[in-house]
Tab-separated table of C-alpha atoms in Angstrom:
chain	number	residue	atom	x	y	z
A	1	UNK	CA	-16.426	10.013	-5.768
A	2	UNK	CA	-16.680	7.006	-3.558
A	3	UNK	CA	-20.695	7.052	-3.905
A	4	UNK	CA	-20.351	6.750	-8.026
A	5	UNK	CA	-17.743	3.511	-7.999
A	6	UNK	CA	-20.265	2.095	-11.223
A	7	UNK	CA	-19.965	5.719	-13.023
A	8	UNK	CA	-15.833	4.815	-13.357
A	9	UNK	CA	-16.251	1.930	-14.735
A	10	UNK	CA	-18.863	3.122	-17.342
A	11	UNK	CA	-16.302	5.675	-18.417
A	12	UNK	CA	-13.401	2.740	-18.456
A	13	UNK	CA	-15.931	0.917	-20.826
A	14	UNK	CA	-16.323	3.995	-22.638
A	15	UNK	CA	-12.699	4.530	-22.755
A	16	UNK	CA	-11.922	1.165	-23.833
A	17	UNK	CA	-14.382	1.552	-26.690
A	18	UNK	CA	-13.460	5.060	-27.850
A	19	UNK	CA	-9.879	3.475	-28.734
A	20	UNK	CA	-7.603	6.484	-28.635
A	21	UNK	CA	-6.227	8.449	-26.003
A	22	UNK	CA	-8.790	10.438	-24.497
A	23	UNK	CA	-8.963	13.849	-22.470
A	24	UNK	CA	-10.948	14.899	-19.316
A	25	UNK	CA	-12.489	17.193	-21.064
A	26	UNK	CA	-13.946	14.700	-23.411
A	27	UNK	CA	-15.000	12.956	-20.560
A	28	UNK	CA	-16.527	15.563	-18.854
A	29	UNK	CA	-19.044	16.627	-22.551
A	30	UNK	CA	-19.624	12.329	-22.448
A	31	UNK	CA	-21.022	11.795	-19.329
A	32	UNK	CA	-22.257	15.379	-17.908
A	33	UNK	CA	-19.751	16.172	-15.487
A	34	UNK	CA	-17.305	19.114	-14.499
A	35	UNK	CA	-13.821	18.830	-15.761
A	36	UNK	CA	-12.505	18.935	-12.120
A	37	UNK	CA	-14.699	15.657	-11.785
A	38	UNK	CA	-13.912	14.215	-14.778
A	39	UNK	CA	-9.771	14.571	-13.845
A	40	UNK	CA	-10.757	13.102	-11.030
A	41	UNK	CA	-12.044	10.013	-12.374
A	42	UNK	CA	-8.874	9.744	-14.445
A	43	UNK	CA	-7.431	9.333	-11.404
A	44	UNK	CA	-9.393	6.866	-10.279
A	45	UNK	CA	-8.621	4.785	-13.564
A	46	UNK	CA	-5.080	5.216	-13.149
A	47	UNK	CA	-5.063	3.718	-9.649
A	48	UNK	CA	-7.565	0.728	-9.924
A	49	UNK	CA	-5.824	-2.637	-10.750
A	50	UNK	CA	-8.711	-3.841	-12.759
A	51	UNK	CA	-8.086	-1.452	-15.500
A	52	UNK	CA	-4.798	-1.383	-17.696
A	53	UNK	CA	-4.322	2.381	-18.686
A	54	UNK	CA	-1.734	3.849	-20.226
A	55	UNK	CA	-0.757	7.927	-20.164
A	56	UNK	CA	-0.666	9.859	-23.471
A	57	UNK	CA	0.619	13.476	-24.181
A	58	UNK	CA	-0.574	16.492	-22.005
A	59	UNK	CA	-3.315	18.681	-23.572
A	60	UNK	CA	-2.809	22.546	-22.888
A	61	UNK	CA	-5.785	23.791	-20.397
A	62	UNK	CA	-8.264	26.512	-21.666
A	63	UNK	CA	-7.155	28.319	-17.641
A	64	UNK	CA	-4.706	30.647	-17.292
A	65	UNK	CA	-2.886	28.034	-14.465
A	66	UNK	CA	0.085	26.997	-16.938
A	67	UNK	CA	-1.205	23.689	-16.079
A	68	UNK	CA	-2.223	20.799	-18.490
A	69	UNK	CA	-4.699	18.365	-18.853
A	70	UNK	CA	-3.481	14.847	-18.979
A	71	UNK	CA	-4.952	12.140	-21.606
A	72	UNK	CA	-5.291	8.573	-20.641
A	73	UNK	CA	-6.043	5.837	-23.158
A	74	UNK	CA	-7.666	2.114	-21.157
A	75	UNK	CA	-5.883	-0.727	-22.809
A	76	UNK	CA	-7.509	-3.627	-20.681
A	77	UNK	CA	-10.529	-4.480	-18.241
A	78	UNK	CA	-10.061	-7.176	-15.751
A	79	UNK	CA	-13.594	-8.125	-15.569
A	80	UNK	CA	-13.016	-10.814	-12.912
A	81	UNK	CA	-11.352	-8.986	-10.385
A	82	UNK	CA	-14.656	-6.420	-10.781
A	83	UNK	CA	-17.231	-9.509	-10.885
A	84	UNK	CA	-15.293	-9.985	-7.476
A	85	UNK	CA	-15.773	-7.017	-6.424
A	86	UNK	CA	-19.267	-6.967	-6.705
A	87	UNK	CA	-19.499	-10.866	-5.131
A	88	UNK	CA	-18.019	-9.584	-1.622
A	89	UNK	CA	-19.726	-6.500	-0.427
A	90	UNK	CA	-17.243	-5.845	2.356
A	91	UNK	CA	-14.581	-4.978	-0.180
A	92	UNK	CA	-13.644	-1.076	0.868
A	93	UNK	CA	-10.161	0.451	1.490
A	94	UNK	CA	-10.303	-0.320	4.941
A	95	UNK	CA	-10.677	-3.742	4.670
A	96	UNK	CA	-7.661	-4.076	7.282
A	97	UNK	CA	-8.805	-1.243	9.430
A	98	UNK	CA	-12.308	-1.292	10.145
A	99	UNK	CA	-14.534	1.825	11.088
A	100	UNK	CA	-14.880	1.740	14.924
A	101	UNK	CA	-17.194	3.719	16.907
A	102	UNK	CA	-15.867	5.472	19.327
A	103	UNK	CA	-19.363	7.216	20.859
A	104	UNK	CA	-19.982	4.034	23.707
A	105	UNK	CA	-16.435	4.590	24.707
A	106	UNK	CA	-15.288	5.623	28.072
A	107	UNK	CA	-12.661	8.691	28.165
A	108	UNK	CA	-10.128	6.731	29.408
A	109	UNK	CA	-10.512	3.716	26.814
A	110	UNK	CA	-10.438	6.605	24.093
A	111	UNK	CA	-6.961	7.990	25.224
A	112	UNK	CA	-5.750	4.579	25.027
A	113	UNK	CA	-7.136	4.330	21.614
A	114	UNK	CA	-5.671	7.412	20.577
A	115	UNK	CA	-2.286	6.076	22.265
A	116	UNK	CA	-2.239	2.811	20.447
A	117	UNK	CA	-2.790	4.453	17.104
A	118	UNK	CA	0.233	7.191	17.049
A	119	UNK	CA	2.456	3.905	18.046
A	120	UNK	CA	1.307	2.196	15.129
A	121	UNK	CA	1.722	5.300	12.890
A	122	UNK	CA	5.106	5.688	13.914
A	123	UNK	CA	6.867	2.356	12.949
């Protein structure tokens, strides 16, 4: 999902548009994609703080699961914060932890890396 960050924004557009509460399996006939894909980019709606979304009713799913399909209706678009997205190419969830290689480490410098880590995990 991470590789299509422009495709959730099309369907927040899309969403924002369409005006009603919408399903995942309308998104999924709209823009070509599975409904497990198409949940997932609900998902992704729900959690970005550039789009205002609010939750409708649950739809029944056509499985057997007992499970249902949540609809999700966009309500806003914070266009700056995404222009500022797109301004600072660094911008990725691990802003404050950066991807280290670990490959020109020694085994001993690795341990301590390992070391310092759990610590942190464990506050």
């Amino acid at each position: 999902m991470s590789h299509s960050t422009g495709l959730h924004l099309k369907i927040a557009e899309w969403m924002l548009e369409h005006k009603e509460t919408v399903s995942a399996y309308d998104v999924s006939e709209n823009f070509g994609l599975t409904v497990n894909q198409a949940r997932a980019f609900m998902t992704v709606l729900e959690k970005d703080g550039a789009i205002k979304t609010h939750r409708g009713k649950n739809v029944p799913s056509h499985t057997s699961s007992g499970y249902g399909l949540r609809t999700l209706k966009v309500t806003a678009i914070d266009r700056e914060k995404i222009a500022s997205r797109k301004k600072n190419p660094s911008y990725t969830n691990y802003k404050y932890y950066p991807l280290k290689s670990t490959s020109d480490l020694t085994r001993a410098e690795k341990w301590e890396l390992i070391i310092n880590n759990s610590r942190r995990r464990k506050r």
